[in-house]
């Protein structure tokens, strides 16, 4: 092949790539239509998965994932296999976990006792495959993804250290505020401080917005919050994916401006492509001005609030934070603000005066792969009735704030199965009460007839499900709160075999930060309730939601996922795209790509804190004690078959509950109530539609979380 042929072949390859992109969009619609037909066929009383599968061109397992009522006994044998092979037979890998995990010998955790009352028992429901996440999409019929293990011996022991010269320490500078304006691109209303302007927007492109804003306010604007209009979606109909439309909007020509490359110590450079809350960063070609365009939806849902109300909400937020942090600054996003405020609570004296060291990259990678966030699960018929008597939504108020009182600190210890087995029952119980992350082999009790307790890896990137089939055995990683729940739940203890574990000392690195945020939230919530002026009451409510976002996303930022870098390259310079990059969008002028860059040397990376809080929150969805009321709340305190869905901090039930709500973090708030009969949702979209209807139907006096 000569140079001319090579160039021609490259041109042909680009043409094929563009055709593939368009074909995928058509294929996605056809697959959705196919899935609807499968679900319709499954409603026929004599429908059989083995008849539908060849007609659809799918496996029987995939058909059953779409229509669980068609499950055959042989499809569930993988979950009901014994936890240990028979002595006379050669050892075989557990179907729920990869071979390198099942080879390990476990130490059985001691059964613990609890005083929690058991919910009313009902006849065992028909066994069905455990559901996947609430995604509206069937899981691939592949085997569950393999979770990593800690290597045996010295290789694994070397992970249990900290990254050299990387510590969380208090900042030695004062954070600088940025001049901010608020713009509704639907109406053209712009608010800057106490002034309101009306912009004449020729269109809602970046160029038009920058031109109009800097014509009215020629100097000093550094941040533009879009309060309504979602201009990045203006050409969504022209693109197969929303991200493509957003990328095209961010990277469209902006005469006189270019993509920001950062300034001074500010590493926030380049655009952030997000389907709904993107960030565009620009600087003048002469380098004099820097500005970012952001969505206020990162902070709260405005619900049609005008820019002046949104601006007042940010002022109230800043004033409330200043009562606890004299140097508080509201930064561009809740996660940035949360982490900055936390660094200003790091002690300068006492046990942790030198700072909080960052775990080894190996342990951070393990936690990233094995510690999921919220529980999102939709439970399908026959495990719930096809016609629900009603749908009741309970949402845990300011939930994560409930679980910041204890966090792991210090150099972690490895607890192997042999080490755990050598301890006394008292030592084992103390370890399981502590701050730990455990690799376990779990067995669902033979008499179990309720929802699952422990997360297990499901097909798909970072997907989890919650096995609940009686007798099912699976291998997974879980945090201490969930292991404790499995052993002490109000129904019957699960069998838990410890295969490996990470154990830290108990500490309180987040307590001061979270306490101040909780007090700020309480103060703003009270203002929203007692404020006589309707606009100021609404602004205070939005500000209280912003505090929730600061804590929620601040905790998420500690997780420090592997970083993805997004970039653009002109189509004429396609050869300059990094070789390991994935193309995520393109138009006639630009190609947008992204590539992983691994873990950065982030001094505030503490995935162990995020993992512990997430585990505690998932456990509280199942059971939570209210000491003052001497009662319990959570999914395991409802009748079997009454839990319809979990959605991060929310429970969807078929029956109302008399759970206490004292406006404290973690309390279950009645958020929606839809009277029945209601067809059981089978997709996330259907669940959200019912959720919105239930919230509308509920009297306004119920309030908001």
XYZ file of C-alpha atoms in Angstrom:
705
model
C 0.000 0.000 0.000
C 1.394 3.378 -1.007
C 0.746 6.750 0.640
C -2.081 7.626 -1.720
C -3.892 4.338 -1.062
C -3.339 4.771 2.662
C -4.979 8.225 2.620
C -7.875 6.938 0.527
C -8.434 4.028 2.919
C -8.465 6.444 5.873
C -11.149 8.499 4.140
C -13.193 5.356 3.550
C -12.778 4.376 7.198
C -14.125 7.751 8.338
C -17.149 7.317 6.074
C -17.837 3.880 7.535
C -17.456 5.287 11.063
C -20.081 7.971 10.355
C -22.432 5.363 8.915
C -21.975 3.173 11.996
C -22.885 6.090 14.259
C -26.131 6.698 12.376
C -26.903 2.982 12.176
C -26.475 2.574 15.926
C -29.131 5.194 16.565
C -31.570 3.342 14.310
C -30.601 0.026 15.908
C -31.242 1.358 19.411
C -34.807 2.246 18.451
C -35.357 -1.135 16.818
C -34.043 -2.927 19.915
C -36.441 -0.922 22.089
C -39.327 -1.922 19.793
C -38.212 -5.553 19.970
C -38.159 -5.481 23.773
C -41.683 -4.049 23.878
C -42.911 -6.888 21.656
C -41.230 -9.465 23.899
C -42.940 -8.025 26.978
C -46.287 -8.102 25.146
C -45.760 -11.747 24.156
C -44.888 -12.632 27.741
C -48.359 -11.540 28.868
C -49.849 -14.509 26.993
C -50.673 -17.231 29.541
C -49.004 -20.012 27.510
C -45.955 -18.003 26.425
C -42.643 -19.858 26.653
C -39.202 -18.282 26.732
C -37.740 -21.007 24.497
C -40.296 -20.131 21.757
C -39.782 -16.377 22.006
C -35.961 -16.507 22.118
C -35.308 -17.742 18.549
C -37.982 -15.420 17.188
C -36.184 -12.483 18.824
C -32.689 -13.714 18.032
C -31.774 -13.671 21.733
C -30.843 -16.220 24.356
C -33.443 -17.646 26.722
C -31.640 -15.946 29.619
C -32.022 -12.569 27.924
C -35.752 -13.180 27.377
C -36.179 -14.059 31.057
C -34.343 -10.886 32.055
C -36.926 -8.895 30.121
C -39.867 -11.019 31.307
C -39.028 -12.668 34.669
C -42.401 -14.462 34.737
C -41.055 -16.763 31.999
C -38.192 -17.996 34.197
C -37.440 -21.723 34.110
C -36.114 -23.649 37.054
C -32.866 -24.367 35.285
C -32.169 -20.660 34.878
C -31.978 -20.145 38.630
C -29.720 -23.064 39.483
C -26.653 -20.854 39.345
C -27.918 -18.939 42.356
C -29.003 -22.003 44.311
C -25.774 -23.979 43.999
C -24.268 -25.097 47.329
C -21.612 -22.835 48.795
C -19.098 -25.692 48.978
C -18.515 -28.568 46.525
C -19.387 -32.094 47.595
C -16.384 -33.867 49.179
C -16.382 -36.655 46.558
C -16.469 -34.292 43.566
C -13.768 -32.020 42.126
C -14.112 -28.390 43.129
C -15.961 -26.232 40.594
C -16.311 -22.496 40.383
C -19.390 -20.873 41.880
C -21.579 -19.646 39.026
C -22.084 -16.328 40.807
C -18.393 -15.471 41.087
C -15.154 -15.877 39.141
C -12.966 -18.926 39.831
C -10.161 -16.988 41.475
C -12.560 -15.816 44.178
C -14.170 -19.126 45.031
C -10.816 -20.826 45.501
C -10.391 -19.041 48.814
C -11.374 -20.668 52.071
C -13.728 -18.601 54.190
C -14.219 -18.150 57.914
C -17.871 -18.131 58.989
C -18.865 -14.898 60.739
C -20.667 -15.328 64.080
C -24.437 -14.920 64.175
C -25.433 -11.753 66.012
C -28.643 -10.987 67.839
C -30.966 -8.050 67.413
C -34.008 -6.709 69.211
C -35.611 -5.390 66.041
C -39.203 -6.601 65.663
C -39.862 -8.840 62.691
C -42.386 -7.672 60.088
C -45.546 -9.705 59.548
C -44.651 -12.902 57.710
C -46.411 -14.006 54.565
C -46.240 -17.079 52.430
C -43.028 -17.302 50.484
C -43.294 -15.620 47.112
C -42.389 -17.506 43.947
C -38.638 -17.477 43.384
C -37.512 -15.256 40.550
C -34.125 -14.134 39.334
C -32.750 -11.175 41.241
C -33.417 -7.892 39.515
C -30.806 -5.613 38.069
C -30.543 -1.850 38.496
C -33.453 0.437 37.721
C -32.297 1.250 34.245
C -35.149 0.330 31.971
C -32.691 -1.802 30.003
C -32.176 -5.554 30.288
C -28.868 -6.719 31.603
C -26.670 -8.527 29.144
C -27.038 -12.298 29.509
C -23.335 -12.616 30.240
C -21.869 -13.921 33.466
C -21.571 -11.339 36.263
C -18.406 -9.307 35.996
C -15.487 -10.431 38.130
C -14.672 -8.293 41.155
C -10.971 -7.949 41.943
C -9.319 -9.651 44.903
C -6.317 -8.730 46.987
C -3.317 -10.830 45.875
C -2.160 -13.531 48.236
C 0.919 -13.110 50.419
C 3.427 -10.298 50.335
C 2.130 -8.891 47.030
C -1.259 -8.174 48.582
C 0.139 -7.065 51.916
C 2.125 -4.357 50.126
C -1.154 -2.649 49.217
C -1.813 -1.809 52.860
C 0.023 1.469 53.027
C -0.364 5.075 51.994
C 0.791 6.961 48.931
C 4.086 8.668 49.840
C 3.953 12.424 50.388
C 0.231 12.703 49.670
C -1.866 14.066 52.542
C -5.048 16.044 53.082
C -3.975 19.226 54.847
C -5.653 22.575 55.559
C -5.327 25.116 52.726
C -2.812 27.918 53.124
C -4.751 30.381 50.973
C -8.066 32.208 50.943
C -10.466 31.016 48.276
C -11.419 33.790 45.864
C -15.033 34.372 44.875
C -15.951 34.781 41.209
C -18.287 37.397 39.803
C -21.437 35.484 38.914
C -24.518 36.252 36.829
C -27.731 34.262 36.371
C -29.342 33.904 32.946
C -32.619 32.433 31.709
C -31.982 31.747 28.021
C -35.710 31.217 27.364
C -36.659 34.749 28.395
C -33.301 36.536 28.099
C -33.534 37.747 31.716
C -30.085 38.302 33.250
C -29.506 39.066 36.944
C -26.247 40.528 38.242
C -26.226 41.421 41.920
C -29.420 43.448 42.455
C -29.756 44.481 38.810
C -31.981 42.791 36.230
C -31.367 43.112 32.486
C -33.128 41.819 29.379
C -30.770 40.388 26.761
C -31.517 40.346 23.063
C -30.266 36.858 22.242
C -30.021 36.221 18.517
C -29.890 32.520 19.409
C -28.722 30.422 22.339
C -25.275 29.478 21.034
C -22.239 30.030 23.247
C -21.114 32.849 20.964
C -24.484 34.623 21.246
C -24.578 34.252 25.035
C -21.023 35.540 25.544
C -21.587 38.428 23.137
C -24.830 39.495 24.841
C -23.576 39.136 28.420
C -20.309 40.985 27.836
C -22.129 43.728 25.943
C -24.217 44.436 29.062
C -21.427 43.698 31.574
C -18.202 44.286 29.654
C -15.844 43.614 32.546
C -15.492 41.108 35.340
C -18.072 38.380 34.651
C -16.418 35.039 35.506
C -19.336 32.624 35.841
C -22.666 32.414 34.029
C -25.292 30.157 35.604
C -28.036 29.080 33.211
C -31.225 28.934 35.289
C -33.572 27.788 32.496
C -33.517 27.067 28.795
C -30.900 24.299 28.559
C -29.264 25.912 25.500
C -26.902 22.939 25.094
C -29.925 20.899 23.967
C -31.041 23.345 21.291
C -29.985 21.063 18.399
C -30.652 17.746 20.151
C -32.900 16.543 17.320
C -29.951 16.621 14.928
C -27.857 14.149 16.925
C -28.342 10.487 17.808
C -27.131 11.038 21.396
C -27.629 13.932 23.808
C -23.906 14.045 24.588
C -23.209 14.681 20.906
C -25.515 17.697 20.936
C -23.890 19.025 24.115
C -20.379 18.536 22.748
C -21.313 20.316 19.504
C -22.783 23.231 21.481
C -19.694 23.560 23.699
C -17.257 23.370 20.797
C -19.078 25.543 18.259
C -17.059 28.532 16.952
C -16.889 31.450 19.404
C -15.272 34.431 17.653
C -12.916 36.238 19.976
C -12.872 33.338 22.459
C -11.132 29.975 22.767
C -11.345 27.017 25.146
C -9.873 27.956 28.529
C -6.506 26.399 29.351
C -6.538 27.375 33.038
C -4.840 30.090 34.991
C -2.400 30.147 37.865
C -3.096 27.294 40.280
C -6.588 26.798 38.852
C -6.493 23.398 37.118
C -10.108 23.611 35.977
C -9.555 23.927 32.256
C -11.339 22.647 29.184
C -14.994 21.758 28.811
C -16.884 19.127 30.779
C -19.265 17.216 28.524
C -22.314 16.079 30.481
C -25.695 15.239 28.961
C -27.643 17.565 31.274
C -25.205 19.652 33.337
C -22.209 20.503 31.123
C -19.548 23.075 31.909
C -18.083 25.302 29.218
C -14.844 27.154 30.008
C -13.685 29.955 27.739
C -11.059 32.681 27.665
C -10.627 35.661 25.393
C -8.093 35.208 22.650
C -6.047 38.000 24.236
C -6.130 36.034 27.519
C -7.624 38.888 29.560
C -10.979 37.329 30.501
C -11.938 33.858 31.725
C -15.557 32.724 32.039
C -17.415 29.493 32.610
C -20.993 28.624 31.665
C -22.718 26.183 34.020
C -26.121 24.721 34.765
C -27.723 25.720 38.048
C -29.288 22.234 37.955
C -26.057 20.959 39.516
C -27.276 22.559 42.734
C -31.042 22.089 42.738
C -34.112 21.743 40.528
C -35.475 25.235 39.978
C -38.994 24.269 38.960
C -39.371 27.396 36.834
C -37.899 29.870 39.348
C -36.801 33.190 37.863
C -33.103 34.215 37.900
C -33.656 36.724 40.729
C -34.971 34.005 43.060
C -32.085 31.734 42.128
C -29.609 34.528 42.779
C -31.209 35.177 46.199
C -30.843 31.462 46.984
C -27.085 31.632 46.382
C -26.818 34.758 48.534
C -28.665 33.029 51.389
C -26.477 29.951 50.951
C -23.290 32.031 51.177
C -24.552 33.940 54.233
C -25.547 30.714 56.008
C -22.196 29.049 55.291
C -20.329 32.127 56.553
C -21.793 31.554 60.004
C -19.624 28.426 60.251
C -16.760 29.197 57.855
C -15.666 32.824 57.901
C -13.820 32.322 54.604
C -16.540 30.286 52.871
C -16.887 30.769 49.119
C -19.592 29.259 46.929
C -17.626 27.660 44.123
C -18.792 26.499 40.709
C -20.234 23.136 41.763
C -21.485 21.542 44.992
C -18.652 18.978 44.942
C -15.978 21.677 44.644
C -17.611 23.674 47.413
C -17.993 20.646 49.675
C -14.373 19.567 49.379
C -13.073 23.103 49.861
C -15.152 23.554 53.021
C -14.020 20.174 54.334
C -10.335 21.080 53.945
C -11.041 24.073 56.186
C -12.124 21.728 58.989
C -8.944 19.595 58.976
C -7.479 19.908 62.486
C -4.221 21.775 62.983
C -3.655 20.255 66.422
C -4.126 16.828 67.925
C -4.002 13.333 66.499
C -4.407 14.238 62.822
C -2.599 17.561 62.804
C -0.237 16.284 60.094
C -3.190 15.585 57.832
C -5.015 12.537 56.523
C -2.809 10.340 54.305
C -4.150 8.991 51.003
C -4.398 5.222 50.508
C -2.191 3.346 48.076
C -3.364 3.464 44.476
C -4.034 -0.291 44.623
C -6.505 0.026 47.505
C -8.151 3.053 45.903
C -8.607 1.035 42.723
C -10.066 -1.884 44.688
C -12.568 0.374 46.452
C -13.514 1.997 43.165
C -14.321 -1.417 41.678
C -16.039 -2.982 44.694
C -17.880 -0.186 46.561
C -21.024 0.926 44.759
C -23.077 3.987 45.616
C -26.860 4.089 45.943
C -29.119 1.064 45.699
C -31.237 1.280 42.550
C -33.437 -1.766 42.103
C -36.829 -2.328 40.515
C -38.634 -5.449 41.739
C -40.828 -7.037 39.099
C -43.803 -9.402 39.167
C -44.257 -12.077 40.394
C -42.272 -10.834 43.392
C -44.750 -7.952 43.593
C -48.371 -8.003 42.415
C -48.971 -7.112 38.771
C -51.622 -4.689 40.031
C -50.349 -2.749 43.039
C -53.002 -1.765 45.597
C -51.210 1.601 45.857
C -47.726 3.085 45.457
C -46.234 4.935 48.413
C -42.892 6.775 48.249
C -40.715 7.335 51.312
C -37.553 9.406 50.950
C -34.828 9.575 53.592
C -34.369 13.229 54.504
C -30.779 14.501 53.970
C -29.790 10.838 54.193
C -25.992 10.852 53.866
C -25.683 13.345 56.713
C -26.904 10.546 59.006
C -23.838 8.406 58.290
C -20.883 10.766 58.739
C -20.399 10.271 62.478
C -17.812 7.521 62.040
C -15.286 6.998 59.245
C -12.149 4.893 58.679
C -8.779 6.470 59.526
C -5.209 5.312 59.993
C -3.222 2.667 58.170
C -5.572 -0.157 57.148
C -4.974 -3.758 58.221
C -5.533 -6.821 56.102
C -7.785 -9.392 57.762
C -7.449 -12.711 55.955
C -9.854 -15.591 56.463
C -7.257 -17.347 58.611
C -6.758 -14.270 60.783
C -10.516 -13.798 61.213
C -10.972 -17.491 62.105
C -8.263 -17.258 64.772
C -10.093 -14.511 66.669
C -12.572 -15.000 69.454
C -16.236 -14.367 68.724
C -15.995 -11.089 70.648
C -13.082 -9.931 68.474
C -14.897 -10.971 65.314
C -18.035 -9.096 66.329
C -16.016 -5.971 67.189
C -14.325 -6.079 63.770
C -17.637 -6.396 61.946
C -18.990 -3.425 63.921
C -15.945 -1.385 62.930
C -14.920 0.429 59.759
C -14.220 -2.377 57.317
C -14.656 -3.507 53.747
C -15.058 -7.260 53.402
C -14.818 -9.876 50.681
C -17.402 -12.490 51.590
C -19.238 -15.559 50.375
C -22.888 -15.037 51.310
C -25.719 -17.570 51.409
C -29.371 -16.507 51.408
C -31.315 -18.501 54.051
C -33.525 -21.305 52.736
C -36.592 -19.681 54.302
C -35.907 -16.177 52.960
C -38.912 -14.436 51.369
C -37.930 -10.759 51.357
C -35.642 -8.402 49.415
C -31.909 -9.010 49.087
C -29.432 -7.503 51.529
C -25.948 -7.571 49.981
C -24.923 -6.145 46.598
C -23.463 -8.609 44.110
C -21.809 -7.881 40.763
C -24.146 -8.019 37.787
C -23.316 -7.868 34.089
C -22.346 -4.389 32.972
C -19.914 -1.744 34.076
C -20.332 -1.087 37.811
C -23.785 -2.742 37.796
C -25.084 -4.403 40.970
C -28.020 -6.577 41.904
C -29.245 -7.956 45.230
C -29.735 -11.761 45.223
C -32.750 -12.852 47.263
C -33.459 -16.383 46.011
C -33.542 -18.829 48.959
C -30.336 -20.852 49.114
C -28.462 -18.629 46.632
C -24.717 -18.359 47.218
C -22.578 -15.599 45.768
C -19.222 -13.914 46.337
C -18.942 -10.150 46.678
C -17.468 -7.216 48.605
C -19.553 -5.256 51.104
C -19.109 -2.662 53.820
C -19.384 -3.302 57.536
C -22.923 -1.861 57.930
C -24.328 -4.229 55.293
C -22.485 -7.263 56.668
C -23.836 -6.386 60.094
C -27.365 -6.102 58.653
C -27.084 -9.511 56.993
C -26.128 -11.047 60.353
C -28.636 -9.151 62.543
C -31.641 -8.508 60.310
C -35.103 -8.894 61.915
C -36.009 -11.992 59.864
C -33.211 -14.570 59.992
C -29.392 -14.318 59.874
C -27.591 -14.943 56.608
C -24.556 -17.192 56.424
C -21.519 -14.976 55.855
C -18.060 -16.431 55.212
C -15.195 -13.951 55.458
C -12.701 -14.461 52.622
C -10.607 -11.310 53.042
C -11.006 -7.865 54.479
C -9.703 -4.357 55.046
C -10.066 -2.938 58.559
C -9.358 0.618 59.703
C -9.462 2.387 63.026
C -12.683 4.266 63.798
C -12.351 8.032 63.434
C -14.330 11.225 62.888
C -12.670 13.087 59.995
C -16.017 14.272 58.607
C -17.929 14.964 61.799
C -17.149 18.688 62.143
C -17.771 19.340 58.436
C -21.042 17.417 58.390
C -22.232 18.959 61.669
C -21.787 22.461 60.267
C -23.585 21.545 57.053
C -26.444 19.959 59.001
C -26.823 23.116 61.105
C -26.755 25.223 57.933
C -29.419 23.004 56.373
C -31.588 23.203 59.492
C -31.311 27.002 59.582
C -32.243 27.425 55.925
C -35.083 24.895 56.180
C -36.499 26.878 59.101
C -36.247 30.095 57.097
C -38.130 28.469 54.242
C -40.875 27.389 56.645
C -41.298 30.604 58.647
C -40.374 33.278 56.078
C -43.371 35.495 55.328
C -42.194 36.657 51.909
C -42.978 33.971 49.342
C -39.957 34.676 47.119
C -37.536 34.661 50.053
C -39.132 31.494 51.415
C -38.597 29.833 48.044
C -35.000 31.108 47.906
C -34.339 29.681 51.379
C -35.766 26.335 50.295
C -33.508 26.265 47.230
C -30.538 27.199 49.421
C -31.321 24.291 51.778
C -31.347 21.966 48.742
C -27.970 23.388 47.771
C -26.567 22.449 51.195
C -27.826 18.922 50.636
C -26.013 18.881 47.294
C -22.791 20.156 48.907
C -22.747 17.239 51.328
C -24.000 14.653 48.844
C -21.580 15.528 46.044
C -18.798 16.416 48.447
C -18.900 12.839 49.729
C -18.970 11.575 46.160
C -15.881 13.618 45.318
C -13.897 11.779 48.008
C -14.384 8.592 45.979
C -11.974 9.923 43.316
C -12.901 7.759 40.383
C -10.311 7.293 37.626
C -10.174 10.519 35.697
C -11.516 10.847 32.153
C -10.152 13.628 29.972
C -12.370 14.998 27.197
C -10.858 16.778 24.214
C -11.638 17.969 20.718
C -9.623 17.760 17.528
C -10.387 19.331 14.140
C -11.396 16.710 11.594
C -8.521 17.862 9.393
C -6.086 16.817 12.161
C -7.656 13.469 12.989
C -4.245 11.805 13.167
C -3.531 13.888 16.297
C -6.235 12.123 18.345
C -4.527 10.185 21.198
C -4.179 6.495 20.283
C -6.030 5.282 23.415
C -8.921 7.745 23.077
C -12.548 6.844 22.410
C -14.478 9.018 19.970
C -17.710 10.093 21.673
C -19.029 12.624 19.150
C -18.285 14.460 15.952
C -19.665 16.939 13.455
C -18.442 18.428 10.210
C -15.728 20.445 11.986
C -14.681 18.750 15.229
C -14.157 15.300 16.697
C -14.824 14.934 20.440
C -12.978 12.186 22.293
C -12.269 11.015 25.796
C -9.521 8.934 27.369
C -8.850 7.561 30.861
C -5.872 8.948 32.734
C -6.028 6.786 35.872
C -5.893 8.217 39.387
C -4.409 11.658 39.847
C -2.280 12.653 42.817
C -5.269 14.130 44.586
C -4.446 14.991 48.210
C -8.138 14.768 49.138
C -8.854 11.327 47.659
C -10.508 9.208 50.353
C -12.702 6.544 48.725
C -12.784 4.697 52.042
C -14.945 7.505 53.477
C -17.388 7.528 50.585
C -17.619 3.715 50.636
C -18.405 3.642 54.364
C -21.154 6.271 54.037
C -22.711 4.602 51.003
C -22.728 1.238 52.770
C -24.373 2.773 55.825
C -27.024 4.457 53.679
C -27.845 1.230 51.820
C -28.119 -0.645 55.128
C -30.457 2.027 56.524
C -32.798 1.478 53.571
C -33.280 -2.011 55.009
C -33.377 -1.337 58.735
C -32.879 1.760 60.875
C -33.543 2.214 64.562
C -35.286 5.297 65.958
C -34.098 5.324 69.553
C -36.378 8.121 70.776
C -39.437 6.302 69.434
C -38.161 2.807 70.296
C -39.065 1.601 66.826
C -37.523 0.598 63.500
C -38.023 1.628 59.890
C -36.846 0.285 56.554
C -37.661 -2.259 53.871
C -37.129 -5.305 56.097
C -39.819 -3.978 58.444
C -42.496 -4.213 55.756
C -44.484 -7.232 54.669
C -42.803 -9.491 52.097
C -43.851 -8.565 48.587
C -44.617 -4.943 49.452
C -41.310 -3.386 48.306
C -41.606 -2.215 44.703
C -38.322 -0.347 44.238
C -35.256 1.210 45.811
C -33.935 4.441 44.347
C -30.823 5.748 46.156
C -32.472 7.226 49.288
C -36.066 6.338 48.475
C -38.324 3.333 49.028
C -41.427 2.577 46.971
C -43.981 0.397 48.767
C -47.484 -0.974 48.268
C -48.546 0.016 51.789
C -48.148 3.167 53.936
C -46.030 2.878 57.081
C -46.287 4.554 60.488
C -42.601 5.494 60.562
C -41.590 8.524 62.659
C -40.443 11.712 60.961
C -38.942 14.454 63.129
C -37.291 16.454 60.321
C -33.937 14.940 61.227
C -31.361 13.592 58.759
C -32.182 10.006 57.859
C -35.895 10.149 58.773
C -38.286 8.607 56.269
C -40.491 11.327 54.761
C -43.747 10.456 52.997
C -43.059 11.994 49.585
C -45.768 10.543 47.353
C -48.926 8.438 47.571
C -50.771 7.106 44.536
C -53.950 5.170 45.188
C -54.535 1.997 43.209
C -54.925 -0.224 41.559
C -51.683 0.676 39.760
C -49.944 -1.481 37.170
C -46.556 -2.509 38.571
C -43.778 -0.555 36.795
C -41.444 -2.624 34.625
C -38.997 0.117 33.612
C -37.360 3.104 35.237
C -39.403 5.439 33.037
C -42.648 3.868 34.249
C -41.499 4.123 37.874
C -40.628 7.814 37.496
C -43.966 8.528 35.861
C -45.785 6.906 38.794
C -43.494 8.718 41.243
C -44.379 12.113 39.771
C -48.087 11.265 39.802
C -47.859 10.163 43.437
C -46.114 13.369 44.481
C -48.740 15.447 42.702
C -51.533 13.484 44.363
C -50.079 13.879 47.859
C -51.298 16.909 49.787
C -48.759 19.786 49.853
C -48.623 19.643 53.653
C -46.271 16.654 53.417
C -43.401 19.018 52.629
C -40.151 18.158 50.920
C -36.978 16.340 51.957
